[in-house]
Amino acid sequence: MAKLKCAWFDFACCEGCQVELTNYGEPFVQLLEHLEPVEFREVMSEKTTGPIDVAFIEGSFTREADRRRLEEIRARAKVVVAYGSCATSGGINALKNHMDDYAGEVYGADKDRPHLNSAKALPVSAAIKVDYEVRGCPMDRDELLRIVQQVVHGTAKVYVPSYPVCVECKRRETVCRYDDGEYCLGPIARAGCGAPCPADGIPCEACRGLAEQPNQEAMVKVLVDNGKLPQQRAENLSRMFTANFRGDA
Amino acid sequence: MSCKNSKEKTDPGIFMPKAAEVVNAQMVTPTEKHFTLRLNNGDMFDYQPGQIIEAGRFGFGEIPLGLSSSPVNAKTFDIVVRNIGKVSQALCELNTGDTMTVRGPFGNGFPVDELKGKDILIIAGGIGLCPVRSMIQYILQHRGEFGRFTLFFGARTPQDLLFEEDLEQWRASTDVHYFETVDRPDKAWQGNVGVITTLFPQAAGIGPDTHVIICGPPVMYKFVIAELDKLKVPRGHVFVDLERRMKCGVGKCGHCQINDKYVCLDGPVFRFSDIENLEEAI
Amino acid sequence: MTQQFLRDDDLMPFVEGLMNRYPVIAPVAKRTRFVFEKLIAADDLRLDYDTTVLPPKKVFFPSRQDLIHFDQQGFSACIEPQAQVLMGVHPHDIKGIAMSDRFYSDRHFDNNYMAYRQVTYIIGSSVQQHYKYAFFGSINADKPLSGHDLFMTKIDGGYVIEVVSDKGAELLACGSFSEASPAQIAEAEAVNAAAMENCPQKLNGGSAEIREKVRAAYESPLWDEMSEDCFSCGSCNIVCPTCYCFDVQDEWNVDGASGCRFRLWDACLTSEFSEVTGPGGTENFRDKRAERYRHRYMRKAAYLNDQLGGPACTGCGRCSGACTADIANPVNVINKVLEQ
């Protein structure tokens, strides 16, 4: 079987997902037996304008000018994979969608410089058809690998869980952060990552978005009563990665 | 319990499937593919009409499916796969000569012995025809052992009518009183239009002595049962064939639980009077 | 069988003796809690633990377990049991293991669990500290212990070791014991009786009453009220010694040609558990969180009660502690139902 021509593209993001992939080590090297990178800014200087088998897109769609570039990628790619929170949900960038003067707050006196001008931060799927999405900040490289495997095998659908992170924490017997007197968004956060953060003593921030049927009211109660957070912080905590998907945003 | 027990040394576990060769594969509607399979090791495949198997393809998974052929010719057996999920898509990519895996048969099929000598009405909606086809074929192969045999089949559109060859045969046959309907006709359709319950007034001889088998989308059951009540068919004479996403087929994984029943152990065929009060059943 | 005495000073040599012959899985400290883990050093053993995050079931069926390996040539089972010792199991967890043994062997023999179960030596131990949610003194309390090989009870100066099976007797070769005196045996009995008596929480009804009342409460508005704060997070399921449901998935290796079919613990409190894919999309047979919440209690207290002759519950209290919303405590739920 010929190697799949793969290209990595980035839009409004930190390129951390690309770094995450290059840090993967052995599995990624093994994967190179099946794919040939033809454009990948973090690791090579070559560019491509020809047809590609799989386009990996990182970052949110936040400027009208990006639409043309995205459409151009879509036109020459057989499969488009949006990966990372920015590309799949708008990510942290989407927080600005709900602020009046985000530019002034972030850039201060420089806020009117033309290259800082942007519109709403949206997922890639707001501009073009996306075949697969890999959530997370950064994206989960094991999941990306699973999806690439499915693409290699020509399958359209990949199972990803919709239940909360607690399931995965318990499966690996992580001591609950609430047992340690800390807070966590695990009970409403979508799993699939394998729950690495709580295992390392870091609170879950729901970077893959909310689980199916999230119980937000109960979460606020638990964050205040058990997590000892102030009411307003508790109410706002889960917005970081879900700003585009909330009725209350 | 002893560790000297030899069972654990030789028993490969309940998840070990058998390889089965696809001896025939054919798309029967735009989304459904009909497979005829034969075990690679040449063994007979023993099962009862109405039982299920787990059909699978490595790297993709397994799904539970009703057997849709009569066990009379058990060298080969049939299933129909509807291409709607990850596993079913992978199965539908297979063609004659390819291999899939099967486990089973599992569960309780139709109560063949109890049904013998009785008047039978089978009501199938859409893909629900697939599992009951095993019983239809069985009755036709043993026609003398059953009383009056009536069959209702309803589909959404004429394109969703499965087993076209069978339908032709049933339409022409005097062994079965066959009635069919579609919800949405096309220009060529000349038959009955409407939901499946519109067939009841056309059929004769349905009453307290009739035994009924129903398989179809969950929404269908309520309306069909209401019609059967009107015709005074006792609920103990009604059998329903239920569907869940069983992962194991052997009463362990829990995915097919309906209150205190396991579809894979206690079903998939249930006497309606046994489950009518189970909220989670239909 | 016999009752032996192990002096405090002889405990570590016994554990080391076991470790020289077998992998020894036992309670060890992890941050603010305890977990069953393979001992690296004998003195990591914490027989004074209150409870572990996960029950010992994981020793026979880990949260992810390979079932079948496949490649281009074919496929094979992956059941490779090796003798091991599971040490420090509290009496109620021994009952939990006996229940899951039944679940995995009744009607269809699940060798992916049972093979590992059958090669495991189980050493029970008395409860030295109660978990704050424990209520094992008031549920299945009269059920005799079975399926273990040795049972050690902490008394003054050491441990009374009850030899329960021939397998257990084999293990005595790993340490030095003397015959327990009648006084020591009596002290051990009193210690274990006190542990049952002193549970911090208590159910107010017997097995049969629980079965009937819980079943009768099916239509009660209680389930809606009590599940209002439920996250559908499945924590109560995953930490439960008598939950045994699982999901099965396939995975490719990086080579793209071989892979594995595996199972992992699943949770009926999550919304995707009861989903069925149909032509019109996904349908859910327990779509509301109150329905899933009720299902858990129906199953433990009524459905499996029929099968086991007692609730499928050990009174370990793990679910109560694992529930961040604090709504999963069976003592609160069942006592409330019993009041009705």
mmCIF file with all atom_site columns, C-alpha atoms in Angstrom, chain A residues 27 30-31 34 145-146 149 153 159 161-164 166-167 170-173 175-176 178-180 187-188 212-213 215 218-219 221-222 226, chain C residues 30-33 35 53-54 58 63 228-233 235 238-239 249 252-256 264-265 270-272 287 289 292 322 324:
data_model
loop_
_atom_site.group_PDB
_atom_site.id
_atom_site.type_symbol
_atom_site.label_atom_id
_atom_site.label_alt_id
_atom_site.label_comp_id
_atom_site.label_asym_id
_atom_site.label_entity_id
_atom_site.label_seq_id
_atom_site.pdbx_PDB_ins_code
_atom_site.Cartn_x
_atom_site.Cartn_y
_atom_site.Cartn_z
_atom_site.occupancy
_atom_site.B_iso_or_equiv
_atom_site.pdbx_formal_charge
_atom_site.auth_seq_id
_atom_site.auth_comp_id
_atom_site.auth_asym_id
_atom_site.auth_atom_id
_atom_site.pdbx_PDB_model_num
ATOM 1  C CA . PRO A 1 27  ? 4.720   5.265  17.870 1.00 0.00 ? 27  PRO A CA 1
ATOM 2  C CA . GLN A 1 30  ? 6.426   3.650  13.424 1.00 0.00 ? 30  GLN A CA 1
ATOM 3  C CA . LEU A 1 31  ? 3.520   5.514  11.904 1.00 0.00 ? 31  LEU A CA 1
ATOM 4  C CA . HIS A 1 34  ? 2.400   4.246  6.676  1.00 0.00 ? 34  HIS A CA 1
ATOM 5  C CA . LEU A 1 145 ? -3.136  7.563  16.249 1.00 0.00 ? 145 LEU A CA 1
ATOM 6  C CA . ARG A 1 146 ? -6.333  5.499  16.508 1.00 0.00 ? 146 ARG A CA 1
ATOM 7  C CA . GLN A 1 149 ? -5.286  3.773  11.903 1.00 0.00 ? 149 GLN A CA 1
ATOM 8  C CA . HIS A 1 153 ? -8.229  0.956  7.125  1.00 0.00 ? 153 HIS A CA 1
ATOM 9  C CA . TYR A 1 159 ? -15.734 5.375  18.789 1.00 0.00 ? 159 TYR A CA 1
ATOM 10 C CA . PRO A 1 161 ? -16.612 8.073  24.761 1.00 0.00 ? 161 PRO A CA 1
ATOM 11 C CA . SER A 1 162 ? -19.210 10.669 25.723 1.00 0.00 ? 162 SER A CA 1
ATOM 12 C CA . TYR A 1 163 ? -19.170 9.939  29.465 1.00 0.00 ? 163 TYR A CA 1
ATOM 13 C CA . PRO A 1 164 ? -17.392 12.025 32.131 1.00 0.00 ? 164 PRO A CA 1
ATOM 14 C CA . CYS A 1 166 ? -14.501 10.355 36.381 1.00 0.00 ? 166 CYS A CA 1
ATOM 15 C CA . VAL A 1 167 ? -14.974 6.994  34.639 1.00 0.00 ? 167 VAL A CA 1
ATOM 16 C CA . LYS A 1 170 ? -11.621 5.564  38.587 1.00 0.00 ? 170 LYS A CA 1
ATOM 17 C CA . ARG A 1 171 ? -10.510 2.941  36.069 1.00 0.00 ? 171 ARG A CA 1
ATOM 18 C CA . ARG A 1 172 ? -6.881  3.922  36.660 1.00 0.00 ? 172 ARG A CA 1
ATOM 19 C CA . GLU A 1 173 ? -7.491  4.253  40.405 1.00 0.00 ? 173 GLU A CA 1
ATOM 20 C CA . VAL A 1 175 ? -7.210  9.268  44.074 1.00 0.00 ? 175 VAL A CA 1
ATOM 21 C CA . CYS A 1 176 ? -10.056 11.728 43.522 1.00 0.00 ? 176 CYS A CA 1
ATOM 22 C CA . TYR A 1 178 ? -11.942 15.993 46.008 1.00 0.00 ? 178 TYR A CA 1
ATOM 23 C CA . ASP A 1 179 ? -10.541 13.355 48.408 1.00 0.00 ? 179 ASP A CA 1
ATOM 24 C CA . ASP A 1 180 ? -7.385  15.477 48.456 1.00 0.00 ? 180 ASP A CA 1
ATOM 25 C CA . PRO A 1 187 ? -17.730 15.032 36.730 1.00 0.00 ? 187 PRO A CA 1
ATOM 26 C CA . ILE A 1 188 ? -18.972 17.072 33.753 1.00 0.00 ? 188 ILE A CA 1
ATOM 27 C CA . GLU A 1 212 ? -23.269 13.985 27.391 1.00 0.00 ? 212 GLU A CA 1
ATOM 28 C CA . GLN A 1 213 ? -25.990 15.329 29.704 1.00 0.00 ? 213 GLN A CA 1
ATOM 29 C CA . ASN A 1 215 ? -25.142 18.385 35.262 1.00 0.00 ? 215 ASN A CA 1
ATOM 30 C CA . ALA A 1 218 ? -24.673 20.123 40.572 1.00 0.00 ? 218 ALA A CA 1
ATOM 31 C CA . MET A 1 219 ? -21.134 20.918 39.431 1.00 0.00 ? 219 MET A CA 1
ATOM 32 C CA . LYS A 1 221 ? -22.629 23.181 44.045 1.00 0.00 ? 221 LYS A CA 1
ATOM 33 C CA . VAL A 1 222 ? -19.768 20.689 44.359 1.00 0.00 ? 222 VAL A CA 1
ATOM 34 C CA . ASN A 1 226 ? -16.283 20.616 48.306 1.00 0.00 ? 226 ASN A CA 1
ATOM 35 C CA . LYS C 2 30  ? -1.557  6.183  47.761 1.00 0.00 ? 30  LYS C CA 1
ATOM 36 C CA . ARG C 2 31  ? -1.794  9.878  48.619 1.00 0.00 ? 31  ARG C CA 1
ATOM 37 C CA . THR C 2 32  ? -4.749  10.192 51.031 1.00 0.00 ? 32  THR C CA 1
ATOM 38 C CA . ARG C 2 33  ? -6.125  6.723  50.213 1.00 0.00 ? 33  ARG C CA 1
ATOM 39 C CA . VAL C 2 35  ? -4.991  0.804  46.782 1.00 0.00 ? 35  VAL C CA 1
ATOM 40 C CA . VAL C 2 53  ? -10.179 3.081  45.974 1.00 0.00 ? 53  VAL C CA 1
ATOM 41 C CA . LEU C 2 54  ? -10.967 0.021  43.820 1.00 0.00 ? 54  LEU C CA 1
ATOM 42 C CA . LYS C 2 58  ? -9.260  -5.801 39.505 1.00 0.00 ? 58  LYS C CA 1
ATOM 43 C CA . SER C 2 63  ? -10.128 -2.265 34.309 1.00 0.00 ? 63  SER C CA 1
ATOM 44 C CA . GLU C 2 228 ? -31.111 15.544 40.980 1.00 0.00 ? 228 GLU C CA 1
ATOM 45 C CA . ASP C 2 229 ? -27.389 16.119 41.571 1.00 0.00 ? 229 ASP C CA 1
ATOM 46 C CA . CYS C 2 230 ? -26.254 12.945 39.772 1.00 0.00 ? 230 CYS C CA 1
ATOM 47 C CA . PHE C 2 231 ? -23.442 13.553 37.264 1.00 0.00 ? 231 PHE C CA 1
ATOM 48 C CA . SER C 2 232 ? -24.020 10.249 35.427 1.00 0.00 ? 232 SER C CA 1
ATOM 49 C CA . CYS C 2 233 ? -20.288 9.867  35.975 1.00 0.00 ? 233 CYS C CA 1
ATOM 50 C CA . SER C 2 235 ? -17.944 6.537  39.784 1.00 0.00 ? 235 SER C CA 1
ATOM 51 C CA . ILE C 2 238 ? -16.520 1.606  38.771 1.00 0.00 ? 238 ILE C CA 1
ATOM 52 C CA . VAL C 2 239 ? -15.570 1.393  42.469 1.00 0.00 ? 239 VAL C CA 1
ATOM 53 C CA . GLN C 2 249 ? -13.629 -2.516 21.857 1.00 0.00 ? 249 GLN C CA 1
ATOM 54 C CA . TRP C 2 252 ? -5.136  -1.716 15.926 1.00 0.00 ? 252 TRP C CA 1
ATOM 55 C CA . ASN C 2 253 ? -1.460  -1.784 16.718 1.00 0.00 ? 253 ASN C CA 1
ATOM 56 C CA . VAL C 2 254 ? 0.695   0.866  15.049 1.00 0.00 ? 254 VAL C CA 1
ATOM 57 C CA . ASP C 2 255 ? 1.718   -1.675 12.410 1.00 0.00 ? 255 ASP C CA 1
ATOM 58 C CA . GLY C 2 256 ? -1.821  -1.471 11.084 1.00 0.00 ? 256 GLY C CA 1
ATOM 59 C CA . LEU C 2 264 ? -13.026 -2.385 29.945 1.00 0.00 ? 264 LEU C CA 1
ATOM 60 C CA . TRP C 2 265 ? -15.195 -1.691 32.941 1.00 0.00 ? 265 TRP C CA 1
ATOM 61 C CA . THR C 2 270 ? -23.459 6.886  32.090 1.00 0.00 ? 270 THR C CA 1
ATOM 62 C CA . SER C 2 271 ? -25.902 7.895  29.401 1.00 0.00 ? 271 SER C CA 1
ATOM 63 C CA . GLU C 2 272 ? -24.211 6.018  26.564 1.00 0.00 ? 272 GLU C CA 1
ATOM 64 C CA . ASP C 2 287 ? -32.334 8.280  28.850 1.00 0.00 ? 287 ASP C CA 1
ATOM 65 C CA . ARG C 2 289 ? -30.549 10.133 34.925 1.00 0.00 ? 289 ARG C CA 1
ATOM 66 C CA . ARG C 2 292 ? -30.228 5.058  35.452 1.00 0.00 ? 292 ARG C CA 1
ATOM 67 C CA . ALA C 2 322 ? -16.623 8.087  45.385 1.00 0.00 ? 322 ALA C CA 1
ATOM 68 C CA . THR C 2 324 ? -18.658 13.832 44.526 1.00 0.00 ? 324 THR C CA 1
#
